[in-house]
XYZ file of C-alpha atoms in Angstrom:
729
model
C 0.000 0.000 0.000
C 1.236 3.484 -0.883
C 2.611 5.352 2.107
C 0.650 8.581 2.565
C 2.681 11.494 3.834
C 3.130 15.177 3.075
C 5.197 14.385 -0.012
C 2.444 12.189 -1.401
C -0.090 14.889 -0.554
C 1.972 17.488 -2.412
C 2.019 15.213 -5.438
C -1.772 15.282 -5.233
C -1.842 19.084 -5.262
C -2.402 19.638 -1.528
C -0.386 22.297 0.258
C 1.258 21.656 3.627
C -1.484 23.546 5.470
C -4.201 21.694 3.544
C -2.556 18.393 4.462
C -2.484 19.428 8.125
C -6.188 20.311 7.970
C -6.913 16.915 6.459
C -5.006 15.202 9.278
C -6.984 17.116 11.884
C -10.228 16.058 10.238
C -9.240 12.425 10.004
C -7.348 12.182 13.296
C -4.907 9.842 11.544
C -2.949 9.444 8.357
C -5.346 8.918 5.449
C -5.420 5.930 3.173
C -4.400 6.539 -0.415
C -8.059 6.479 -1.449
C -8.933 9.045 1.207
C -6.057 11.232 0.072
C -7.302 11.021 -3.498
C -10.773 12.078 -2.395
C -9.471 15.070 -0.437
C -7.193 16.093 -3.298
C -9.956 16.290 -5.897
C -12.621 17.742 -3.606
C -10.208 20.453 -2.484
C -8.897 21.158 -5.976
C -9.573 24.579 -7.440
C -11.804 22.978 -10.037
C -14.162 21.418 -7.484
C -13.912 23.657 -4.412
C -13.649 27.158 -5.926
C -11.258 27.930 -3.089
C -9.812 31.063 -4.675
C -13.040 32.400 -6.163
C -15.800 31.565 -3.702
C -15.496 34.839 -1.795
C -16.049 36.872 -4.950
C -18.705 34.651 -6.516
C -20.901 35.312 -3.488
C -21.123 38.966 -4.532
C -22.954 38.156 -7.771
C -26.742 38.667 -8.036
C -28.370 35.244 -8.286
C -32.057 35.856 -7.599
C -35.060 37.200 -9.451
C -38.741 36.412 -9.930
C -37.822 34.216 -12.910
C -35.193 32.188 -11.032
C -36.237 28.719 -9.855
C -32.731 27.510 -8.965
C -29.543 29.535 -8.856
C -25.903 28.460 -8.428
C -25.150 25.349 -6.376
C -26.896 22.671 -8.379
C -25.833 21.029 -11.627
C -27.304 23.906 -13.665
C -29.411 27.030 -13.281
C -33.174 26.938 -13.746
C -35.466 29.790 -14.830
C -39.220 29.965 -15.353
C -40.231 30.414 -18.997
C -44.001 30.255 -18.485
C -46.679 27.749 -19.452
C -45.464 25.404 -16.713
C -42.000 25.063 -18.286
C -38.482 25.887 -17.153
C -35.205 26.399 -18.981
C -32.179 24.649 -17.478
C -28.760 25.874 -18.599
C -25.083 26.165 -17.797
C -21.680 26.760 -19.383
C -18.529 24.918 -18.342
C -14.900 24.681 -19.428
C -12.849 21.816 -20.793
C -9.751 23.861 -21.509
C -6.826 21.747 -20.396
C -8.124 18.425 -21.791
C -8.844 20.099 -25.144
C -5.302 21.410 -25.437
C -3.829 17.977 -24.715
C -6.284 15.916 -26.790
C -8.472 18.340 -28.786
C -11.067 15.946 -30.180
C -11.829 14.040 -26.975
C -11.313 17.080 -24.763
C -13.911 19.106 -26.656
C -16.261 16.148 -27.156
C -16.351 15.227 -23.477
C -16.801 18.891 -22.581
C -20.005 18.835 -24.607
C -21.063 15.520 -23.079
C -20.397 16.709 -19.551
C -22.402 19.911 -19.837
C -25.322 18.049 -21.408
C -25.365 15.660 -18.438
C -25.441 18.636 -16.076
C -28.654 19.703 -17.790
C -30.498 16.419 -18.199
C -29.610 15.259 -14.697
C -32.054 17.964 -13.569
C -34.866 16.498 -15.648
C -34.485 18.676 -18.749
C -34.248 17.519 -22.324
C -31.342 19.363 -23.975
C -32.542 21.483 -26.894
C -29.440 23.491 -27.845
C -25.673 23.637 -27.462
C -23.385 26.667 -27.755
C -19.680 27.187 -27.314
C -17.030 29.847 -26.822
C -13.597 29.000 -28.209
C -10.248 30.770 -27.935
C -7.190 29.665 -29.891
C -3.640 30.952 -30.191
C -2.150 32.869 -33.084
C -2.970 31.383 -36.492
C 0.780 31.352 -37.101
C 1.470 29.110 -34.114
C 2.364 25.568 -35.217
C -0.299 23.910 -33.033
C -3.235 26.225 -33.744
C -4.603 24.610 -36.899
C -4.409 21.144 -35.326
C -6.242 22.390 -32.248
C -8.967 24.171 -34.242
C -9.540 21.099 -36.369
C -9.718 18.724 -33.405
C -11.880 20.899 -31.184
C -14.426 21.707 -33.897
C -14.598 18.040 -34.914
C -15.032 16.996 -31.265
C -17.844 19.468 -30.618
C -19.601 18.576 -33.840
C -19.046 14.860 -33.472
C -20.531 14.635 -29.996
C -23.433 17.050 -30.507
C -24.354 15.699 -33.933
C -24.324 12.080 -32.744
C -26.480 12.710 -29.708
C -28.935 14.724 -31.791
C -28.821 18.099 -30.052
C -28.291 21.141 -32.301
C -25.203 23.300 -31.864
C -26.757 26.672 -32.685
C -23.902 29.154 -32.340
C -21.011 30.462 -30.333
C -17.862 32.509 -30.778
C -14.294 31.805 -31.869
C -11.279 34.093 -31.526
C -7.528 33.937 -32.011
C -4.823 35.617 -29.937
C -1.195 34.750 -29.128
C -2.116 34.793 -25.417
C -3.835 31.422 -25.962
C -0.888 29.773 -27.744
C -0.141 27.468 -24.819
C -3.614 27.210 -23.303
C -6.727 27.265 -25.483
C -10.226 27.748 -24.097
C -13.124 25.421 -24.858
C -16.284 26.524 -23.053
C -19.438 24.486 -23.757
C -22.995 25.578 -22.980
C -26.221 23.567 -23.021
C -29.837 24.679 -22.678
C -32.633 22.260 -21.858
C -36.365 22.432 -21.184
C -38.169 20.731 -18.309
C -41.495 20.892 -16.554
C -41.173 23.577 -13.894
C -42.679 21.306 -11.233
C -40.507 18.324 -12.220
C -36.950 19.536 -11.544
C -34.576 16.948 -10.082
C -31.999 17.848 -7.457
C -28.941 16.143 -6.019
C -29.580 16.042 -2.247
C -29.515 12.440 -1.039
C -32.150 11.495 1.524
C -33.635 8.545 3.340
C -31.251 6.321 5.284
C -31.495 2.830 3.834
C -32.402 4.056 0.351
C -30.410 2.363 -2.400
C -27.568 4.195 -4.149
C -27.461 3.214 -7.798
C -24.802 3.526 -10.481
C -26.070 3.774 -14.090
C -24.541 4.324 -17.527
C -21.136 3.275 -18.814
C -18.558 1.167 -17.049
C -15.691 2.809 -15.156
C -12.240 2.748 -16.702
C -8.917 4.373 -15.965
C -9.454 7.382 -18.241
C -9.680 10.806 -16.657
C -8.031 9.952 -13.329
C -6.755 13.229 -11.866
C -8.695 15.217 -14.468
C -9.973 17.691 -11.866
C -6.503 18.033 -10.409
C -5.019 18.665 -13.853
C -7.634 21.345 -14.475
C -6.400 23.073 -11.312
C -2.757 23.390 -12.393
C -0.931 25.394 -15.001
C 0.741 23.746 -17.954
C 4.448 23.326 -18.430
C 6.697 21.707 -21.001
C 5.502 18.256 -19.902
C 1.790 18.841 -20.543
C 1.763 16.214 -23.303
C 2.378 13.589 -20.627
C -1.056 14.345 -19.179
C -2.903 12.605 -22.009
C -4.083 9.758 -19.705
C -6.061 12.321 -17.683
C -8.250 13.189 -20.689
C -11.599 11.421 -20.711
C -12.928 9.429 -23.662
C -16.494 10.109 -24.719
C -19.176 8.029 -26.422
C -22.121 10.152 -27.601
C -24.188 7.130 -28.590
C -24.044 5.836 -25.015
C -24.913 9.304 -23.730
C -27.984 9.372 -25.974
C -29.109 6.103 -24.402
C -28.358 7.470 -20.926
C -30.366 10.612 -21.652
C -33.424 8.670 -22.775
C -33.183 6.172 -19.909
C -32.870 8.934 -17.295
C -35.813 10.896 -18.713
C -37.903 7.705 -18.814
C -37.151 6.949 -15.174
C -37.754 10.595 -14.269
C -41.284 10.253 -15.633
C -41.929 7.966 -12.635
C -41.578 8.971 -8.998
C -38.760 6.519 -8.244
C -35.861 8.997 -7.989
C -34.974 10.694 -4.711
C -31.792 12.380 -5.977
C -29.553 12.254 -9.028
C -26.087 13.558 -9.811
C -23.879 13.447 -12.883
C -20.464 11.871 -12.417
C -18.482 14.783 -13.833
C -15.213 16.213 -12.543
C -13.818 13.884 -9.878
C -16.278 11.203 -10.991
C -17.807 8.941 -8.353
C -16.071 10.942 -5.622
C -17.717 14.282 -6.290
C -21.143 12.815 -6.998
C -21.105 10.804 -3.771
C -19.781 13.599 -1.573
C -22.026 16.308 -3.050
C -25.177 14.203 -2.734
C -24.379 13.291 0.859
C -23.445 16.849 1.810
C -26.514 18.480 0.276
C -28.751 15.955 1.988
C -26.958 16.054 5.334
C -26.602 12.272 5.278
C -23.966 9.603 4.889
C -23.355 7.151 2.057
C -21.893 3.655 2.167
C -20.592 2.163 -1.072
C -19.417 -1.357 -1.921
C -16.966 -0.629 -4.693
C -16.740 -4.202 -5.940
C -20.319 -3.677 -7.182
C -19.310 -0.764 -9.442
C -19.290 -1.787 -13.121
C -15.696 -1.592 -14.385
C -14.216 -2.216 -17.816
C -10.627 -2.924 -16.760
C -9.278 -5.682 -14.557
C -7.711 -5.030 -11.186
C -9.025 -1.510 -10.694
C -8.272 -0.217 -7.214
C -10.680 1.722 -4.993
C -8.552 4.808 -5.671
C -8.979 4.393 -9.433
C -12.697 3.653 -9.214
C -13.369 6.721 -7.094
C -11.233 9.132 -9.115
C -11.929 7.945 -12.644
C -13.691 10.478 -14.842
C -15.027 7.977 -17.333
C -17.928 9.523 -19.185
C -21.658 8.841 -19.496
C -22.284 7.846 -15.858
C -24.841 8.897 -13.236
C -25.373 8.249 -9.549
C -28.897 8.012 -8.161
C -30.696 7.523 -4.898
C -33.920 5.603 -5.427
C -36.948 5.078 -3.286
C -36.831 1.680 -1.562
C -38.266 -1.154 -3.583
C -37.976 0.656 -6.916
C -34.685 -0.920 -7.941
C -36.096 -3.543 -10.324
C -38.353 -1.013 -12.046
C -35.330 1.210 -12.642
C -33.132 -1.719 -13.638
C -35.605 -2.761 -16.318
C -35.492 0.701 -17.891
C -31.708 0.905 -17.986
C -31.283 -2.644 -19.230
C -33.820 -1.906 -21.967
C -31.527 0.919 -23.073
C -28.543 -1.485 -22.825
C -26.859 0.407 -20.013
C -25.176 -0.804 -16.862
C -27.262 -0.655 -13.702
C -25.882 -1.593 -10.311
C -26.939 -1.038 -6.712
C -23.579 -0.081 -5.209
C -24.559 1.160 -1.775
C -27.079 2.841 0.474
C -27.801 6.095 2.201
C -26.921 6.123 5.920
C -27.417 8.466 8.847
C -23.705 8.345 9.748
C -22.682 11.591 8.084
C -19.687 9.720 6.622
C -18.689 8.481 3.202
C -17.782 4.871 3.930
C -16.144 2.932 1.116
C -15.634 -0.790 1.167
C -14.002 -3.226 -1.234
C -14.629 -6.917 -0.642
C -15.689 -6.137 2.966
C -12.501 -4.190 3.669
C -12.910 -0.523 4.600
C -10.771 1.568 2.232
C -12.074 5.015 3.177
C -14.128 6.510 5.991
C -14.447 10.295 5.764
C -16.805 12.633 7.642
C -18.713 14.506 4.937
C -19.400 17.825 6.683
C -15.779 18.729 7.461
C -14.627 17.414 4.073
C -16.888 20.030 2.512
C -17.051 22.765 5.152
C -13.333 22.764 5.928
C -12.388 22.933 2.255
C -9.914 25.778 1.990
C -11.211 29.225 1.106
C -8.521 31.703 0.180
C -8.729 35.468 0.188
C -5.957 35.787 -2.348
C -3.924 39.002 -2.468
C -4.814 41.001 -5.556
C -3.603 44.039 -7.396
C -5.876 46.258 -9.415
C -4.995 46.565 -13.074
C -3.417 50.002 -13.653
C -5.806 52.511 -15.223
C -5.082 53.206 -18.867
C -5.016 56.680 -20.358
C -7.925 57.527 -22.631
C -6.808 57.496 -26.236
C -7.810 60.595 -28.196
C -8.855 60.372 -31.826
C -5.901 62.554 -32.818
C -3.579 59.832 -31.517
C -4.911 57.449 -34.179
C -4.352 57.349 -37.924
C -7.073 57.886 -40.507
C -6.745 55.420 -43.399
C -6.646 56.879 -46.874
C -9.182 54.292 -48.013
C -11.466 53.480 -45.044
C -13.451 50.817 -46.868
C -10.276 48.963 -47.764
C -9.519 49.057 -44.039
C -12.998 47.582 -43.524
C -12.212 44.837 -46.030
C -8.978 44.047 -44.210
C -10.831 43.923 -40.890
C -13.580 41.638 -42.221
C -11.036 39.228 -43.701
C -8.887 39.051 -40.551
C -8.892 35.927 -38.333
C -11.028 37.565 -35.631
C -13.637 39.099 -37.957
C -13.923 36.638 -40.804
C -16.942 34.401 -41.264
C -17.156 31.398 -38.938
C -19.201 29.452 -41.483
C -16.445 26.811 -41.835
C -16.948 26.047 -38.136
C -20.695 26.074 -37.753
C -21.397 24.175 -40.950
C -19.723 21.209 -39.250
C -22.354 21.364 -36.525
C -25.847 20.033 -37.081
C -27.703 23.171 -36.083
C -31.088 22.065 -37.468
C -31.549 18.647 -35.834
C -34.812 18.504 -33.823
C -36.216 20.997 -36.410
C -36.787 23.774 -33.876
C -33.896 26.126 -34.703
C -35.528 29.291 -36.086
C -32.429 31.516 -36.111
C -29.233 29.767 -37.147
C -25.591 30.548 -36.365
C -24.224 33.803 -37.768
C -26.590 36.279 -36.127
C -26.573 38.089 -32.804
C -28.261 35.213 -30.975
C -29.677 31.854 -31.972
C -33.366 31.150 -31.411
C -34.768 27.698 -30.696
C -38.503 27.105 -30.717
C -40.088 25.797 -27.542
C -41.389 22.662 -29.218
C -45.000 22.766 -30.316
C -45.415 26.471 -29.548
C -44.852 29.859 -31.175
C -42.444 30.835 -28.397
C -38.694 30.447 -28.307
C -35.450 30.675 -26.376
C -32.694 33.029 -27.533
C -29.117 32.009 -26.714
C -25.756 33.761 -27.022
C -22.172 33.640 -25.736
C -20.059 36.778 -25.475
C -16.815 38.229 -24.138
C -14.256 40.810 -25.303
C -10.994 39.743 -23.623
C -8.993 42.753 -24.821
C -11.380 45.021 -22.876
C -11.007 42.802 -19.804
C -7.227 42.946 -20.081
C -7.228 46.718 -20.480
C -9.724 47.419 -17.684
C -11.215 44.325 -16.010
C -14.227 45.960 -14.375
C -15.285 47.637 -17.610
C -14.610 44.418 -19.507
C -16.788 42.426 -17.120
C -19.625 44.924 -17.492
C -19.285 44.987 -21.255
C -19.385 41.183 -21.549
C -22.733 41.108 -19.744
C -24.048 44.133 -21.634
C -23.130 42.639 -25.011
C -24.805 39.326 -24.210
C -27.879 41.287 -23.087
C -27.770 43.385 -26.314
C -27.485 40.308 -28.504
C -30.636 38.848 -26.951
C -32.432 42.188 -27.319
C -31.312 42.404 -30.967
C -33.356 39.340 -31.936
C -36.394 40.540 -30.001
C -35.965 38.467 -26.826
C -36.480 39.421 -23.196
C -33.196 38.601 -21.402
C -33.850 36.207 -18.508
C -30.581 35.165 -16.883
C -26.954 34.340 -17.544
C -24.376 31.668 -16.897
C -20.669 32.481 -16.857
C -17.382 30.743 -17.517
C -14.604 32.707 -15.831
C -11.292 31.798 -17.502
C -8.132 33.273 -15.944
C -4.488 32.537 -15.215
C -3.093 31.620 -11.802
C -4.948 33.132 -8.813
C -1.709 32.862 -6.855
C -0.400 35.839 -8.789
C -1.796 39.138 -7.482
C -2.174 40.856 -10.894
C -4.137 37.867 -12.249
C -6.313 37.760 -9.145
C -6.873 41.475 -9.652
C -8.164 40.771 -13.153
C -10.581 38.221 -11.724
C -11.820 40.547 -8.978
C -12.308 43.381 -11.444
C -14.193 41.279 -13.978
C -16.471 39.717 -11.346
C -17.204 43.166 -9.925
C -18.170 44.412 -13.376
C -20.287 41.342 -14.091
C -22.137 41.842 -10.825
C -22.824 45.519 -11.528
C -24.156 44.822 -15.007
C -26.209 41.786 -14.019
C -27.855 43.819 -11.263
C -28.535 46.885 -13.398
C -29.965 44.854 -16.282
C -32.053 42.430 -14.147
C -29.984 39.633 -15.652
C -29.086 37.338 -12.712
C -26.278 34.786 -12.656
C -27.848 31.350 -12.160
C -24.937 29.017 -12.892
C -21.355 29.017 -14.014
C -17.818 27.764 -13.763
C -14.411 29.143 -12.796
C -11.337 27.978 -14.667
C -8.059 29.163 -13.151
C -4.459 28.243 -13.987
C -4.939 28.841 -17.699
C -1.301 29.576 -18.345
C 1.847 27.886 -19.525
C 5.259 28.422 -17.948
C 4.013 31.593 -16.290
C 2.386 33.095 -19.411
C -1.310 33.670 -18.707
C -4.199 33.891 -21.139
C -6.132 37.126 -21.497
C -8.820 37.400 -18.796
C -11.811 35.791 -20.498
C -15.066 35.846 -18.494
C -17.443 34.333 -21.054
C -21.112 35.180 -20.583
C -23.790 32.755 -21.768
C -27.089 34.604 -22.065
C -30.617 33.203 -22.233
C -33.684 35.143 -23.345
C -37.357 34.428 -23.982
C -39.212 35.159 -27.219
C -42.961 35.317 -26.654
C -43.870 35.406 -30.343
C -41.580 33.948 -32.994
C -43.290 36.124 -35.591
C -41.979 39.208 -33.775
C -38.226 38.728 -33.978
C -35.467 40.429 -35.947
C -32.542 39.178 -38.000
C -29.226 40.712 -38.978
C -29.789 40.672 -42.755
C -31.094 43.713 -44.618
C -34.534 42.447 -45.718
C -35.204 44.697 -48.724
C -34.039 47.666 -50.751
C -35.314 51.160 -50.058
C -35.435 50.893 -46.256
C -34.026 53.489 -43.865
C -31.014 52.600 -41.745
C -31.224 54.001 -38.217
C -28.424 54.156 -35.658
C -29.567 53.893 -32.044
C -27.219 55.230 -29.364
C -24.589 57.933 -29.048
C -21.339 57.932 -31.019
C -18.134 59.581 -29.825
C -15.727 57.614 -32.015
C -14.104 55.642 -29.179
C -11.078 53.857 -30.590
C -9.219 52.831 -27.421
C -8.663 49.047 -27.193
C -10.628 48.676 -30.435
C -10.499 46.098 -33.208
C -9.516 48.892 -35.583
C -6.432 49.669 -33.535
C -5.536 45.992 -33.235
C -6.033 44.970 -36.866
C -5.311 48.154 -38.821
C -2.743 49.953 -36.672
C -1.308 46.865 -34.913
C -1.778 48.532 -31.542
C -3.563 47.547 -28.347
C -3.371 50.690 -26.237
C -6.007 52.968 -24.789
C -8.815 52.482 -22.314
C -11.807 50.451 -23.507
C -15.133 52.194 -24.164
C -17.086 53.057 -21.006
C -20.278 51.121 -20.270
C -23.253 53.159 -19.035
C -25.710 50.568 -17.790
C -28.639 52.990 -17.532
C -28.169 53.915 -21.178
C -27.788 50.218 -22.107
C -31.073 49.449 -20.421
C -32.998 52.367 -21.959
C -31.679 51.841 -25.481
C -32.193 48.099 -25.290
C -35.788 48.315 -24.114
C -36.538 50.778 -26.913
C -35.052 48.452 -29.535
C -36.917 45.424 -28.246
C -40.168 47.383 -28.377
C -39.497 48.442 -31.984
C -39.019 44.791 -32.904
C -42.215 43.793 -31.067
C -44.120 46.568 -32.877
C -42.679 45.270 -36.167
C -41.307 48.736 -36.866
C -37.771 47.326 -36.997
C -37.336 45.063 -40.021
C -33.730 44.100 -39.142
C -31.458 44.656 -36.165
C -27.789 44.218 -35.306
C -25.931 45.347 -32.231
C -22.764 47.399 -32.701
C -19.731 45.751 -31.116
C -16.290 44.681 -32.410
C -15.226 46.844 -35.336
C -17.818 49.513 -34.712
C -20.659 50.867 -36.824
C -19.281 50.084 -40.267
C -18.655 46.432 -39.414
C -22.238 46.099 -38.163
C -23.611 47.721 -41.329
C -21.367 45.584 -43.555
C -22.459 42.387 -41.802
C -26.111 43.332 -42.380
C -25.414 44.051 -46.043
C -23.464 40.818 -46.569
C -26.131 38.746 -44.810
C -28.914 40.255 -46.931
C -26.816 40.528 -50.119
C -28.122 44.087 -50.427
C -26.082 47.268 -50.692
C -26.429 50.413 -48.602
C -25.573 54.098 -48.815
C -24.406 55.642 -45.535
C -24.352 59.404 -45.099
C -21.250 59.614 -42.926
C -20.687 61.783 -39.833
C -21.803 65.380 -39.468
C -18.246 66.673 -39.299
C -17.865 66.672 -35.536
C -16.129 63.286 -35.550
C -13.442 62.176 -38.014
C -14.718 59.608 -40.495
C -12.526 56.700 -39.338
C -13.528 57.210 -35.702
C -17.199 57.403 -36.634
C -16.933 54.251 -38.720
C -14.767 52.080 -36.453
C -15.306 53.475 -32.946
C -16.706 50.978 -30.457
C -19.034 53.121 -28.330
C -21.406 50.874 -26.414
C -25.219 50.622 -26.152
C -25.700 50.960 -29.910
C -27.774 49.135 -32.508
C -28.380 49.443 -36.230
C -32.016 49.038 -37.293
C -33.781 49.113 -40.625
C -37.315 50.403 -40.947
C -39.931 51.423 -43.505
C -41.253 54.110 -41.161
C -38.299 56.123 -39.875
C -40.467 59.050 -38.786
C -42.397 56.895 -36.313
C -39.185 55.330 -34.995
C -37.443 58.675 -34.481
C -40.531 60.185 -32.859
C -40.770 57.278 -30.405
C -37.035 57.454 -29.686
C -37.214 61.193 -28.999
C -40.126 60.701 -26.606
C -38.119 58.117 -24.679
C -34.847 60.024 -24.635
C -33.078 57.508 -26.845
C -30.527 58.868 -29.359
C -31.579 57.871 -32.886
C -30.559 59.124 -36.316
C -31.169 57.990 -39.879
C -27.730 57.276 -41.339
C -28.581 55.803 -44.727
C -30.741 53.727 -47.022
C -30.519 50.165 -48.316
C -30.211 49.377 -52.009
C -27.849 48.578 -54.845
C -24.858 46.249 -54.797
C -22.296 48.400 -53.017
C -21.607 49.761 -49.570
C -21.079 53.505 -49.976
C -20.092 56.024 -47.327
C -20.488 59.769 -47.822
C -20.750 59.397 -51.576
C -16.982 59.204 -52.106
C -16.077 55.851 -50.575
C -17.565 52.699 -52.077
C -16.944 48.951 -52.167
C -18.827 46.002 -53.622
C -20.839 44.008 -51.088
C -19.932 40.826 -52.974
C -16.242 41.740 -52.735
C -16.619 42.231 -48.985
C -18.514 38.970 -48.681
C -15.909 37.019 -50.644
C -13.107 38.421 -48.480
C -15.116 37.783 -45.315
C -15.834 34.168 -46.238
C -12.390 33.292 -47.555
C -9.933 33.394 -44.681
C -10.930 30.490 -42.442
C -11.489 27.829 -45.159
C -8.215 28.836 -46.803
C -6.367 28.705 -43.489
C -7.702 25.270 -42.603
C -7.070 23.897 -46.113
C -3.479 25.110 -46.321
C -0.796 22.415 -45.844
């Protein structure tokens, strides 16, 4: 038997003080299995020990919220007796090491988080960050991750309806793969994870346990180094066909009243599911590990408890319902085994062939998990960049063409065409717009879904960046005509043990909290991913926001594409020509300086409500929010999507043309309308800045009469980069 001492504990990621705390809890040296359990439950990935203090500051309640953070996923009321269940979660480290399986199992894991609560998944999204296109690993990683996401989602039959993908050298050694799933359940039939009823059977269902994924949670809580390739054995292996069977079997059993509690075996596998169910229920659990279905010979208790093999669930059933449940799972050709029982001991007691291999008190294991108030340093304030400190291009529409054909602004069609975004036949707005819309089956209502973050803003000024990420997600839901309901977040950062990185985290969370409060957009679920760095080089702070909105009438929505010629183009919101930390600076001037645009949440709210009302009144025939690249990028995207030209008047002379075109002032939208007088009158009455800036028609995008470019030329350039990059040898 392995000798357990402080050295062994350190190898498991426990600090000296954490090891001492464990000894005081146990009153003796732990067994190797007990050490493994403590190491994963106290890992950053499972315990949130560096972030918990700050996560508690986020707004998590609202009249629409049925269940906030703390369960497998968040739950919000969507009316008619239904609820939406959703969450976003990271699979960053596994995807860097083994891109196909890392991304695939990220999708599988987040879907289990949703259907374990009784919801049928109806849509997947993702947020991806890769390194520089010039980096030798980037193309391989893009190819593997996209194939993994598509392979898993397509096979299980859940549409992948959108997402975002960006490139930056900061992600060269540590990509980000954040997966989001939305499901629908009956509001009075939500399943939770609190075990109850001493004597009730504890049941293992799904796939057999293997040796894949052992120490996966621990790996996710450490930075990479030059030996990261050696961590391949910690990457899980997914099987979407088995997950499809597991989904249907779970939902069939959930239609009965046999289940007391249910928990996905995700990070830390059987360990986390057992401990979390016991802790939430205030009970104990006794397991006989020889009863656990395994696919490899000679597996030890340590391996069984820490394996992160996929497609597995743990359940507590009502007494006497075992054979009913067994029949369902065997019908779906899945393993079913009674592996233990609920007790009133308050301990997790693990036995193997009648030998006790672990006996841990649950309450202190959870309650005494370390919580750190990490030292942090605020990011230094950047000077505001004046327009005179930037360069005006001689040919602004050629600058636009360059921007639209750059890696971060080109079409993502090559990616989303590999995803089945129409399976289930309820996707009413496909990838490529501001938000996807999925019909609530059998109704004329829908759910709008988006993922958003602008890491360069977060790096420049974390609090502003956090606010802007929430505001942009909120705007994207508004832009399709939805009422924003709630958000989930995936907070991706470097090492919290470095004060400047922790300062980025604190700033972003503060900004997220301010925006979520001001916009009535509560945080109902999420994930923190720290240690996203390699050899001390951290990623950009990337707090991805997954937004969910409700569409009450699918006939009253808006799309990005110009719908017809001869319509007025209206800009909503104020323009100052803010170029600090902008895409224009980054792509055209190869600079990254300046403060990001300020975010006025009162203005965001007022402008957004006005826009949503215009869509509901059918006075807005198309809508697009203004974000990366500014006004001219938004207008160009609308023209390319509709294959219709547009003539834009240009600024009134108070702002230089390039700043007016490419500035990234917030709280802005571009609308088209056949009745501009009514729109401007309504905007004036509500104190919302609105101005007619042009008219649709023709085959070219023209600005001020003297600058013109073919929409087809723009479209060809926009569509070309990514397929050419991926096809190149």
